[in-house]
PDB file of C-alpha atoms in Angstrom:
ATOM      1  CA  TYR A 193       9.448 -19.438 -10.679  1.00  0.00           C
ATOM      2  CA  ALA A 194       9.862 -22.576  -7.714  1.00  0.00           C
ATOM      3  CA  VAL A 195      12.938 -21.339  -6.836  1.00  0.00           C
ATOM      4  CA  GLY A 196      12.501 -17.676  -6.062  1.00  0.00           C
ATOM      5  CA  PHE A 197       9.626 -18.543  -3.517  1.00  0.00           C
ATOM      6  CA  ALA A 198      11.204 -21.927  -2.228  1.00  0.00           C
ATOM      7  CA  PRO A 199      14.784 -22.005  -2.851  1.00  0.00           C
ATOM      8  CA  GLU A 200      15.605 -24.050   0.121  1.00  0.00           C
ATOM      9  CA  THR A 201      13.081 -26.751  -0.522  1.00  0.00           C
ATOM     10  CA  ALA A 202      13.693 -26.149  -4.435  1.00  0.00           C
ATOM     11  CA  ARG A 203      17.432 -26.986  -3.005  1.00  0.00           C
ATOM     12  CA  LEU A 204      16.784 -30.208  -1.302  1.00  0.00           C
ATOM     13  CA  THR A 205      14.540 -31.785  -4.424  1.00  0.00           C
ATOM     14  CA  GLY A 206      17.578 -31.606  -6.180  1.00  0.00           C
ATOM     15  CA  ILE A 207      17.475 -28.625  -8.118  1.00  0.00           C
ATOM     16  CA  ARG A 208      20.731 -26.157  -8.754  1.00  0.00           C
ATOM     17  CA  VAL A 209      19.027 -22.869  -7.031  1.00  0.00           C
ATOM     18  CA  LYS A 210      22.137 -21.294  -7.453  1.00  0.00           C
ATOM     19  CA  ARG A 211      22.704 -21.707 -11.510  1.00  0.00           C
ATOM     20  CA  ILE A 212      19.440 -21.171 -12.450  1.00  0.00           C
ATOM     21  CA  ALA A 213      19.345 -17.706 -10.351  1.00  0.00           C
ATOM     22  CA  VAL A 214      22.462 -17.455 -12.453  1.00  0.00           C
ATOM     23  CA  VAL A 215      20.961 -18.436 -15.706  1.00  0.00           C
ATOM     24  CA  SER A 216      18.113 -16.373 -15.200  1.00  0.00           C
ATOM     25  CA  LEU A 217      19.610 -12.635 -14.077  1.00  0.00           C
ATOM     26  CA  LEU A 218      22.145 -13.759 -17.491  1.00  0.00           C
ATOM     27  CA  ILE A 219      19.036 -13.830 -19.852  1.00  0.00           C
ATOM     28  CA  SER A 220      17.311 -10.874 -17.583  1.00  0.00           C
ATOM     29  CA  SER A 221      20.052  -9.141 -18.489  1.00  0.00           C
ATOM     30  CA  LEU A 222      20.846 -10.121 -22.775  1.00  0.00           C
ATOM     31  CA  LEU A 223      17.474  -9.176 -23.033  1.00  0.00           C
ATOM     32  CA  ALA A 224      17.573  -5.996 -21.142  1.00  0.00           C
ATOM     33  CA  GLY A 225      20.702  -4.984 -23.108  1.00  0.00           C
ATOM     34  CA  PHE A 226      18.747  -6.016 -26.557  1.00  0.00           C
ATOM     35  CA  ALA A 227      16.374  -3.530 -25.735  1.00  0.00           C
ATOM     36  CA  GLY A 228      18.385  -0.849 -24.957  1.00  0.00           C
ATOM     37  CA  LEU A 229      20.222  -1.612 -28.633  1.00  0.00           C
ATOM     38  CA  VAL A 230      16.309  -1.648 -30.498  1.00  0.00           C
ATOM     39  CA  LEU A 231      15.694   1.963 -28.539  1.00  0.00           C
ATOM     40  CA  ALA A 232      19.423   3.239 -29.587  1.00  0.00           C
ATOM     41  CA  ALA A 233      18.531   2.190 -33.545  1.00  0.00           C
ATOM     42  CA  SER A 234      14.902   3.738 -33.662  1.00  0.00           C
ATOM     43  CA  SER A 235      16.220   7.266 -31.865  1.00  0.00           C
ATOM     44  CA  SER A 236      19.618   6.952 -34.629  1.00  0.00           C
ATOM     45  CA  ALA A 237      21.418   8.264 -31.529  1.00  0.00           C
ATOM     46  CA  GLY A 238      22.620   6.759 -27.870  1.00  0.00           C
ATOM     47  CA  SER A 239      21.492   9.031 -24.765  1.00  0.00           C
ATOM     48  CA  PRO A 240      21.378   8.036 -21.272  1.00  0.00           C
ATOM     49  CA  ASP A 241      18.108   9.758 -20.696  1.00  0.00           C
ATOM     50  CA  VAL A 242      16.681   8.189 -23.508  1.00  0.00           C
ATOM     51  CA  GLY A 243      15.232   5.157 -21.003  1.00  0.00           C
ATOM     52  CA  LEU A 244      14.035   7.649 -17.867  1.00  0.00           C
ATOM     53  CA  GLY A 245      10.853   7.969 -19.944  1.00  0.00           C
ATOM     54  CA  TYR A 246       9.886   3.717 -19.108  1.00  0.00           C
ATOM     55  CA  LEU A 247      10.852   3.801 -15.646  1.00  0.00           C
ATOM     56  CA  VAL A 248       8.078   4.722 -14.134  1.00  0.00           C
ATOM     57  CA  PRO A 249       5.386   2.516 -16.104  1.00  0.00           C
ATOM     58  CA  GLY A 250       7.553   0.089 -15.759  1.00  0.00           C
ATOM     59  CA  PHE A 251       7.970   0.017 -12.095  1.00  0.00           C
ATOM     60  CA  ALA A 252       3.852   0.753 -12.079  1.00  0.00           C
ATOM     61  CA  ALA A 253       3.311  -2.233 -14.228  1.00  0.00           C
ATOM     62  CA  ALA A 254       5.174  -4.384 -12.207  1.00  0.00           C
ATOM     63  CA  PHE A 255       3.660  -3.081  -8.149  1.00  0.00           C
ATOM     64  CA  LEU A 256       0.282  -3.344 -10.148  1.00  0.00           C
ATOM     65  CA  GLY A 257       0.943  -6.657 -11.160  1.00  0.00           C
ATOM     66  CA  ALA A 258       2.312  -7.747  -7.436  1.00  0.00           C
ATOM     67  CA  THR A 259      -1.239  -6.594  -5.897  1.00  0.00           C
ATOM     68  CA  GLN A 260      -3.395  -7.803  -8.608  1.00  0.00           C
ATOM     69  CA  PHE A 261      -4.218 -12.006  -8.813  1.00  0.00           C
ATOM     70  CA  ARG A 262      -1.748 -13.193  -6.020  1.00  0.00           C
ATOM     71  CA  ARG A 263      -1.081 -10.641  -3.540  1.00  0.00           C
ATOM     72  CA  GLY A 264       1.796  -9.281  -2.760  1.00  0.00           C
ATOM     73  CA  TRP A 265       4.401 -12.072  -5.005  1.00  0.00           C
ATOM     74  CA  PHE A 266       5.216 -10.552  -7.917  1.00  0.00           C
ATOM     75  CA  ASN A 267       3.706 -12.585 -10.857  1.00  0.00           C
ATOM     76  CA  PRO A 268       4.266 -12.761 -14.740  1.00  0.00           C
ATOM     77  CA  TRP A 269       0.447 -12.571 -15.741  1.00  0.00           C
ATOM     78  CA  GLY A 270      -0.438  -9.800 -12.878  1.00  0.00           C
ATOM     79  CA  THR A 271       2.266  -7.612 -14.864  1.00  0.00           C
ATOM     80  CA  VAL A 272       0.902  -8.532 -17.695  1.00  0.00           C
ATOM     81  CA  ALA A 273      -2.698  -7.725 -17.009  1.00  0.00           C
ATOM     82  CA  ALA A 274      -1.196  -4.281 -15.890  1.00  0.00           C
ATOM     83  CA  VAL A 275       0.989  -3.310 -18.227  1.00  0.00           C
ATOM     84  CA  LEU A 276      -2.135  -3.367 -20.894  1.00  0.00           C
ATOM     85  CA  MET A 277      -4.213  -1.543 -18.068  1.00  0.00           C
ATOM     86  CA  LEU A 278      -1.656   1.404 -18.408  1.00  0.00           C
ATOM     87  CA  ASN A 279      -1.605   0.971 -21.801  1.00  0.00           C
ATOM     88  CA  THR A 280      -5.647   1.006 -22.245  1.00  0.00           C
ATOM     89  CA  GLY A 281      -5.509   4.405 -19.981  1.00  0.00           C
ATOM     90  CA  GLN A 282      -2.337   6.093 -22.017  1.00  0.00           C
ATOM     91  CA  GLN A 283      -4.559   5.259 -24.751  1.00  0.00           C
ATOM     92  CA  GLY A 284      -7.712   6.827 -23.163  1.00  0.00           C
ATOM     93  CA  LEU A 285      -6.096   9.989 -22.311  1.00  0.00           C
ATOM     94  CA  PHE A 286      -4.624  10.072 -25.608  1.00  0.00           C
ATOM     95  CA  LEU A 287      -8.009   9.971 -27.270  1.00  0.00           C
ATOM     96  CA  VAL A 288      -9.666  12.496 -25.417  1.00  0.00           C
ATOM     97  CA  SER A 289      -6.954  14.582 -26.204  1.00  0.00           C
ATOM     98  CA  GLY A 290      -5.304  14.750 -22.580  1.00  0.00           C
ATOM     99  CA  GLN A 291      -2.749  17.397 -22.114  1.00  0.00           C
ATOM    100  CA  ILE A 292       1.406  16.039 -22.150  1.00  0.00           C
ATOM    101  CA  TRP A 293       1.749  15.676 -18.701  1.00  0.00           C
ATOM    102  CA  THR A 294      -0.983  14.065 -18.022  1.00  0.00           C
ATOM    103  CA  THR A 295       0.452  10.278 -19.260  1.00  0.00           C
ATOM    104  CA  PRO A 296       2.918  10.470 -16.136  1.00  0.00           C
ATOM    105  CA  LEU A 297       0.354  11.985 -14.129  1.00  0.00           C
ATOM    106  CA  PHE A 298      -1.411   9.029 -14.727  1.00  0.00           C
ATOM    107  CA  ASN A 299       1.364   6.258 -14.426  1.00  0.00           C
ATOM    108  CA  GLY A 300       2.461   7.794 -10.824  1.00  0.00           C
ATOM    109  CA  VAL A 301      -1.512   7.824  -9.966  1.00  0.00           C
ATOM    110  CA  VAL A 302      -1.305   4.123 -10.765  1.00  0.00           C
ATOM    111  CA  LEU A 303       1.973   3.717  -8.871  1.00  0.00           C
ATOM    112  CA  ILE A 304       0.788   5.343  -5.828  1.00  0.00           C
ATOM    113  CA  ALA A 305      -2.473   3.318  -6.053  1.00  0.00           C
ATOM    114  CA  ALA A 306      -0.670   0.120  -6.543  1.00  0.00           C
ATOM    115  CA  LEU A 307       1.944   0.397  -3.212  1.00  0.00           C
ATOM    116  CA  ALA A 308      -1.291   1.812  -1.006  1.00  0.00           C
ATOM    117  CA  LEU A 309      -2.879  -1.375  -1.958  1.00  0.00           C
ATOM    118  CA  ALA A 310      -0.169  -3.638  -1.440  1.00  0.00           C
ATOM    119  CA  GLY A 311      -0.014  -1.961   1.895  1.00  0.00           C
ATOM    120  CA  PHE A 312      -2.944  -1.863   2.758  1.00  0.00           C
ATOM    121  CA  GLU A 313      -3.585  -5.575   2.344  1.00  0.00           C
ATOM    122  CA  ARG A 314      -0.746  -6.191   4.503  1.00  0.00           C
ATOM    123  CA  GLY A 315      -2.502  -4.484   7.017  1.00  0.00           C
ATOM    124  CA  GLU A 316       0.496  -1.632   7.610  1.00  0.00           C
ATOM    125  CA  LEU A 317      -1.572   1.117   5.598  1.00  0.00           C
ATOM    126  CA  ARG A 318      -4.764   0.485   7.654  1.00  0.00           C
ATOM    127  CA  THR A 319      -2.687   0.498  11.190  1.00  0.00           C
ATOM    128  CA  MET A 320      -1.338   3.878   9.618  1.00  0.00           C
ATOM    129  CA  ILE A 321      -4.760   5.059   9.312  1.00  0.00           C
ATOM    130  CA  VAL A 322      -6.010   3.720  12.549  1.00  0.00           C
ATOM    131  CA  ARG A 323      -3.167   5.050  14.489  1.00  0.00           C
ATOM    132  CA  THR A 324      -3.544   8.793  12.946  1.00  0.00           C
ATOM    133  CA  LEU A 325      -6.934   8.466  13.386  1.00  0.00           C
ATOM    134  CA  ARG A 326      -7.380   7.813  17.310  1.00  0.00           C
ATOM    135  CA  PHE A 327      -4.714   9.675  18.221  1.00  0.00           C
ATOM    136  CA  GLY A 328      -3.835  12.262  16.103  1.00  0.00           C
ATOM    137  CA  THR A 329      -0.880  13.546  14.652  1.00  0.00           C
ATOM    138  CA  ASP A 330       1.021  14.062  17.445  1.00  0.00           C
ATOM    139  CA  GLY A 331       0.604  10.335  18.845  1.00  0.00           C
ATOM    140  CA  VAL A 332      -1.353  11.713  22.330  1.00  0.00           C
ATOM    141  CA  GLN A 333      -4.478  10.158  22.516  1.00  0.00           C
ATOM    142  CA  SER A 334      -7.160  12.634  21.940  1.00  0.00           C
ATOM    143  CA  GLN A 335     -10.390  13.325  23.983  1.00  0.00           C
ATOM    144  CA  VAL A 336     -13.569  12.896  22.094  1.00  0.00           C
ATOM    145  CA  SER A 337     -16.531  14.481  23.720  1.00  0.00           C
ATOM    146  CA  SER A 338     -19.948  13.612  24.019  1.00  0.00           C
ATOM    147  CA  VAL A 339     -22.393  15.388  21.536  1.00  0.00           C
ATOM    148  CA  GLY A 340     -24.812  16.723  24.775  1.00  0.00           C
ATOM    149  CA  GLY A 341     -21.883  16.554  27.547  1.00  0.00           C
ATOM    150  CA  SER A 342     -18.999  17.778  28.430  1.00  0.00           C
ATOM    151  CA  SER A 343     -15.807  15.745  28.471  1.00  0.00           C
ATOM    152  CA  ALA A 344     -13.942  14.638  31.782  1.00  0.00           C
ATOM    153  CA  GLU A 345     -10.428  16.386  32.010  1.00  0.00           C
TER     154      GLU A 345
END
């Protein structure tokens, strides 16, 4: 955790930053490989496109987790809360007998909302909205006429 946020500080305190990064990626790769084996064993077949259904929910959970507790920083507790929220939403859609396409739609809407929230908090989305309202879509400042008067030309 400290290595990713402040690698130079961690290196100066004597922590082997490169070794921890390599070991972290190795452990992550081993866990992903194990998850792939479990998924292939549960479906009794090996298919290259079997994991595509998990891609958007994974991205949605990661980005939603980054916009929760510590905004702008990926954190494990925010991701756990995001996974629980996504699963609650999906189970809610299942309980109300939602169509088969509503679950991917829900995941996509949550992903777009998380990215928009992150962009809005960084100020990029806010700047874009203000610029669009002020200048319009063509980039030229629009003239605003008063209710009772005429606009100057």
